[in-house]
Tab-separated table of C-alpha atoms and ligand atoms in Angstrom:
chain	number	residue	atom	x	y	z
A	1	MET	CA	17.358	-1.578	25.442
A	2	ALA	CA	16.661	1.289	23.070
A	3	ASN	CA	16.165	0.530	19.411
A	4	SER	CA	15.598	-3.150	19.931
A	5	ARG	CA	11.891	-2.894	19.078
A	6	THR	CA	10.745	-4.658	15.996
A	7	ARG	CA	9.709	-2.209	13.245
A	8	ILE	CA	7.181	-3.470	10.791
A	9	GLY	CA	6.070	-1.578	7.633
A	10	ILE	CA	2.593	-2.166	6.237
A	11	MET	CA	2.124	-1.546	2.595
A	12	GLY	CA	-1.588	-1.446	1.858
A	13	GLY	CA	-3.184	-1.365	-1.559
A	14	THR	CA	-5.523	-2.801	-3.995
A	15	PHE	CA	-2.561	-4.167	-6.037
A	16	ASN	CA	-4.696	-4.546	-9.146
A	17	PRO	CA	-2.072	-5.301	-10.345
A	18	ILE	CA	0.980	-4.769	-8.133
A	19	HIS	CA	3.759	-2.923	-10.033
A	20	HIS	CA	7.347	-1.748	-9.643
A	21	GLY	CA	6.080	1.537	-8.150
A	22	HIS	CA	4.709	-0.312	-5.142
A	23	LEU	CA	7.903	-2.400	-4.838
A	24	VAL	CA	10.354	0.537	-4.917
A	25	THR	CA	8.143	2.356	-2.416
A	26	ALA	CA	8.287	-0.532	0.057
A	27	GLU	CA	11.895	-1.210	-0.410
A	28	GLU	CA	12.825	2.457	0.065
A	29	ALA	CA	10.733	2.628	3.202
A	30	ARG	CA	12.395	-0.521	4.529
A	31	ILE	CA	15.806	1.027	4.046
A	32	GLN	CA	15.187	4.681	4.940
A	33	PHE	CA	13.199	3.782	8.114
A	34	ALA	CA	15.294	0.686	9.100
A	35	LEU	CA	12.252	-1.563	9.067
A	36	ASP	CA	12.681	-5.231	9.933
A	37	ARG	CA	9.988	-6.316	7.552
A	38	VAL	CA	7.414	-4.913	5.131
A	39	VAL	CA	4.003	-6.628	5.090
A	40	PHE	CA	1.994	-6.191	1.937
A	41	MET	CA	-1.700	-5.982	2.752
A	42	PRO	CA	-3.930	-6.400	-0.298
A	43	THR	CA	-7.479	-5.004	0.322
A	44	GLY	CA	-10.448	-7.289	0.346
A	45	ASN	CA	-13.205	-7.007	-2.173
A	46	PRO	CA	-15.510	-4.357	-0.965
A	47	PRO	CA	-19.103	-5.634	-1.127
A	48	HIS	CA	-20.475	-2.531	-2.864
A	49	LYS	CA	-17.610	-0.798	-4.537
A	50	GLN	CA	-16.347	-2.450	-7.772
A	51	ILE	CA	-12.658	-2.539	-8.275
A	52	GLY	CA	-11.399	-1.694	-11.727
A	53	GLY	CA	-10.995	-4.893	-13.861
A	54	GLU	CA	-12.997	-6.973	-11.339
A	55	VAL	CA	-10.043	-9.071	-10.241
A	56	ALA	CA	-10.880	-11.167	-7.150
A	57	ALA	CA	-8.964	-10.484	-3.963
A	58	GLU	CA	-7.494	-13.975	-4.084
A	59	HIS	CA	-5.887	-13.163	-7.506
A	60	ARG	CA	-4.581	-9.840	-6.347
A	61	TYR	CA	-3.065	-11.701	-3.367
A	62	VAL	CA	-1.409	-14.212	-5.703
A	63	MET	CA	0.090	-11.409	-7.831
A	64	THR	CA	1.375	-9.735	-4.722
A	65	VAL	CA	3.054	-12.946	-3.579
A	66	LEU	CA	4.580	-13.496	-6.959
A	67	ALA	CA	5.989	-9.960	-7.003
A	68	THR	CA	7.489	-10.082	-3.539
A	69	ALA	CA	8.565	-13.685	-3.140
A	70	ALA	CA	12.218	-13.062	-3.859
A	71	ASN	CA	12.703	-10.350	-1.240
A	72	PRO	CA	13.458	-11.859	2.234
A	73	PHE	CA	12.133	-8.772	4.002
A	74	PHE	CA	8.759	-8.821	2.260
A	75	GLU	CA	5.715	-10.802	3.194
A	76	VAL	CA	2.042	-10.782	2.245
A	77	SER	CA	-0.851	-10.822	4.660
A	78	ARG	CA	-4.220	-12.356	4.029
A	79	LEU	CA	-5.831	-10.446	6.830
A	80	GLU	CA	-7.913	-8.006	4.784
A	81	ILE	CA	-8.830	-10.337	1.981
A	82	GLU	CA	-10.204	-12.866	4.510
A	83	ARG	CA	-12.115	-10.378	6.617
A	84	SER	CA	-14.891	-8.298	5.129
A	85	ASP	CA	-15.066	-6.135	8.256
A	86	LEU	CA	-11.599	-4.645	7.893
A	87	SER	CA	-12.374	-1.785	5.540
A	88	TYR	CA	-10.595	0.935	7.476
A	89	THR	CA	-6.886	1.221	8.143
A	90	VAL	CA	-7.445	1.664	11.817
A	91	ASP	CA	-9.345	-1.658	11.952
A	92	THR	CA	-6.554	-3.449	10.114
A	93	LEU	CA	-3.926	-2.113	12.369
A	94	ARG	CA	-5.861	-3.114	15.511
A	95	ALA	CA	-6.095	-6.556	14.022
A	96	MET	CA	-2.454	-6.652	13.043
A	97	LYS	CA	-1.369	-5.598	16.541
A	98	GLU	CA	-2.983	-8.730	18.029
A	99	SER	CA	-0.441	-10.973	16.357
A	100	TYR	CA	2.776	-9.010	17.273
A	101	PRO	CA	4.506	-8.386	20.628
A	102	ASP	CA	3.360	-5.263	22.459
A	103	GLN	CA	6.397	-3.144	21.776
A	104	THR	CA	6.327	-3.620	17.979
A	105	GLU	CA	6.378	-0.278	16.097
A	106	PHE	CA	4.102	-0.125	12.978
A	107	TYR	CA	4.810	2.123	9.926
A	108	PHE	CA	1.906	2.467	7.404
A	109	ILE	CA	3.402	3.104	4.006
A	110	THR	CA	1.428	4.963	1.389
A	111	GLY	CA	1.957	7.147	-1.747
A	112	ALA	CA	1.470	10.936	-1.553
A	113	ASP	CA	-1.977	10.504	-3.150
A	114	ALA	CA	-3.341	8.014	-0.629
A	115	ILE	CA	-2.179	9.458	2.706
A	116	LEU	CA	-4.720	12.254	3.055
A	117	GLU	CA	-7.629	9.940	2.140
A	118	ILE	CA	-6.549	7.632	4.869
A	119	LEU	CA	-6.082	10.289	7.489
A	120	GLU	CA	-9.344	11.990	6.701
A	121	TRP	CA	-11.201	8.685	6.452
A	122	LYS	CA	-11.774	7.439	9.897
A	123	ASP	CA	-10.473	8.059	13.454
A	124	PRO	CA	-7.116	9.895	12.837
A	125	LYS	CA	-6.611	10.146	16.586
A	126	GLY	CA	-7.006	6.393	16.945
A	127	LEU	CA	-4.555	5.913	14.100
A	128	SER	CA	-1.950	8.025	15.780
A	129	SER	CA	-1.730	5.644	18.722
A	130	LEU	CA	-1.343	2.629	16.443
A	131	CYS	CA	1.311	3.651	13.943
A	132	LYS	CA	3.378	6.209	12.138
A	133	PHE	CA	2.914	6.972	8.510
A	134	ILE	CA	5.344	7.147	5.643
A	135	ALA	CA	4.152	9.075	2.641
A	136	ALA	CA	6.195	8.478	-0.512
A	137	THR	CA	6.545	11.035	-3.255
A	138	ARG	CA	4.661	9.986	-6.371
A	139	PRO	CA	4.753	11.573	-9.831
A	140	GLY	CA	1.719	13.712	-10.526
A	141	TYR	CA	1.219	14.564	-6.782
A	142	SER	CA	2.635	17.828	-5.485
A	143	THR	CA	4.598	17.334	-2.283
A	144	MET	CA	4.166	21.048	-1.555
A	145	LYS	CA	0.448	20.637	-1.601
A	146	LEU	CA	0.756	17.530	0.509
A	147	GLU	CA	2.886	19.244	3.168
A	148	ARG	CA	0.522	22.169	3.239
A	149	SER	CA	-2.496	19.891	3.725
A	150	LEU	CA	-0.661	17.964	6.507
A	151	ALA	CA	0.190	21.219	8.270
A	152	LEU	CA	-3.450	22.294	8.149
A	153	LEU	CA	-4.592	18.964	9.562
A	154	ARG	CA	-2.127	19.161	12.299
A	155	GLU	CA	-3.145	22.688	13.226
A	156	ALA	CA	-6.752	21.593	13.361
A	157	GLU	CA	-6.126	18.614	15.533
A	158	GLU	CA	-2.967	19.624	17.491
A	159	ALA	CA	-2.179	16.934	19.971
A	160	GLY	CA	-2.600	13.299	19.064
A	161	TYR	CA	-2.463	13.834	15.375
A	162	PRO	CA	-0.807	11.029	13.273
A	163	ASP	CA	2.886	11.295	12.714
A	164	VAL	CA	3.506	11.495	8.951
A	165	GLU	CA	7.021	11.482	7.414
A	166	LEU	CA	7.477	12.417	3.769
A	167	MET	CA	9.803	9.954	2.024
A	168	HIS	CA	11.574	10.840	-1.231
A	169	ILE	CA	11.917	7.926	-3.602
A	170	PRO	CA	13.130	7.489	-7.193
A	171	ALA	CA	10.106	8.633	-9.258
A	172	LEU	CA	8.246	5.884	-11.039
A	173	ALA	CA	5.156	7.166	-12.879
A	174	ILE	CA	3.523	3.794	-12.889
A	175	SER	CA	-0.084	3.142	-11.815
A	176	SER	CA	-2.366	0.113	-11.860
A	177	THR	CA	-5.023	2.176	-13.741
A	178	ASP	CA	-2.432	2.706	-16.573
A	179	LEU	CA	-1.493	-0.932	-16.395
A	180	ARG	CA	-4.943	-2.086	-16.837
A	181	LEU	CA	-5.368	0.172	-19.829
A	182	ARG	CA	-2.134	-1.133	-21.377
A	183	VAL	CA	-3.394	-4.751	-21.107
A	184	ARG	CA	-6.747	-3.871	-22.587
A	185	GLU	CA	-5.087	-2.164	-25.525
A	186	GLY	CA	-2.524	-4.845	-25.997
A	187	TRP	CA	0.429	-2.433	-25.196
A	188	SER	CA	3.600	-3.538	-23.449
A	189	THR	CA	3.735	-3.804	-19.674
A	190	ARG	CA	7.344	-5.092	-19.704
A	191	TYR	CA	9.590	-3.480	-17.053
A	192	LEU	CA	6.542	-1.958	-15.373
A	193	VAL	CA	5.419	-5.006	-13.574
A	194	PRO	CA	7.492	-8.076	-12.508
A	195	GLU	CA	7.621	-10.731	-15.274
A	196	THR	CA	5.910	-13.245	-13.047
A	197	VAL	CA	3.063	-10.868	-12.563
A	198	ALA	CA	2.827	-10.120	-16.298
A	199	GLY	CA	2.737	-13.932	-16.945
A	200	TYR	CA	-0.081	-14.491	-14.409
A	201	ILE	CA	-2.144	-11.588	-15.976
A	202	ARG	CA	-1.809	-13.193	-19.409
A	203	LYS	CA	-2.576	-16.653	-18.159
A	204	GLU	CA	-5.719	-15.595	-16.308
A	205	GLY	CA	-6.773	-13.145	-18.982
A	206	PHE	CA	-7.197	-10.239	-16.559
A	207	TYR	CA	-7.946	-6.605	-17.652
A	208	ARG	CA	-8.940	-7.493	-21.257
A	209	ASP	CA	-12.398	-6.071	-20.861
A	210	PRO	CA	-13.202	-2.374	-20.161
A	211	ASP	CA	-13.141	-1.509	-16.346
B	1	ATP	P1	-4.844	2.543	-9.133
B	1	ATP	O1	-4.421	3.223	-10.300
B	1	ATP	O2	-5.850	1.340	-9.329
B	1	ATP	O3	-5.429	3.384	-7.936
B	1	ATP	P2	-2.269	2.438	-7.897
B	1	ATP	O4	-1.169	2.297	-8.912
B	1	ATP	O5	-2.521	3.747	-7.239
B	1	ATP	O6	-3.621	1.831	-8.527
B	1	ATP	P3	-2.856	1.194	-5.349
B	1	ATP	O7	-3.013	-0.320	-5.109
B	1	ATP	O8	-4.022	2.122	-5.331
B	1	ATP	O9	-2.060	1.334	-6.777
B	1	ATP	O10	-1.750	1.807	-4.368
B	1	ATP	C1	-1.359	1.279	-3.133
B	1	ATP	C2	-0.386	2.181	-2.490
B	1	ATP	O11	0.800	2.423	-3.290
B	1	ATP	C3	-1.058	3.618	-2.303
B	1	ATP	O12	-0.590	4.097	-1.172
B	1	ATP	C4	-0.359	4.391	-3.466
B	1	ATP	O13	-0.263	5.770	-3.208
B	1	ATP	C5	1.047	3.789	-3.576
B	1	ATP	N1	1.628	3.915	-4.965
B	1	ATP	C6	1.134	3.225	-6.051
B	1	ATP	N2	1.935	3.501	-7.120
B	1	ATP	C7	2.980	4.303	-6.642
B	1	ATP	C8	4.081	4.930	-7.323
B	1	ATP	N3	4.258	4.778	-8.610
B	1	ATP	N4	4.910	5.620	-6.545
B	1	ATP	C9	4.686	5.774	-5.227
B	1	ATP	N5	3.594	5.255	-4.541
B	1	ATP	C10	2.768	4.519	-5.301
B	2	MG	MG1	-4.344	4.133	-6.169
């Protein structure tokens, strides 16, 4: 039967910390693309690259759970935080596929800034067979520039290039970088991150030292 396939969104990110920009993006993708569920996928701690604020993967995972717990369509995966070999989106998707029925459709959700990085990163042709991409508008990132870059990539690769849909969402100029700065400076983060996340940041004393 057409349209009976399960549609899973994957929202990848460092989530250091998770904020309302991430949550709005995931919820809009769920609604606009009729996704059955959105799986948040916090990145593992890369062995060489330091993540700003040095918050361990386990804590970023906990913050992601706290932020998403009340949404029945959201869940959080431990796949990347538990496996150091999953540093590329294509590897994560292959690993994800193993635990879902064959016909499941996957949609990788990103912001306008992250999509090109992912596509240029590793094995775009491999990616195109695994999932579609949803690129959300993000303040500070020109959609015109993004559309032009995507058109160029498609021209260069022609057949087999990843399917990327641009998604318009209510603009939230929130970033984890700005939030880390706010915590360090003692400025308010209220209404930018869920209160449960703000409480956890305070309790654990994250982001007080320079990145
Ligand atoms: P940092 O400043 O540390 O890079 P970030 O706010 O960009 O943090 P990430 O964890 O890097 O958060 O982002 C995860 C995903 O969410 C990326 O695809 C990113 O483009 C997207 N994203 C983050 N913030 C927003 C936002 N305000 N609007 C739309 N998309 C966003
Ligand atoms: Mg980012």
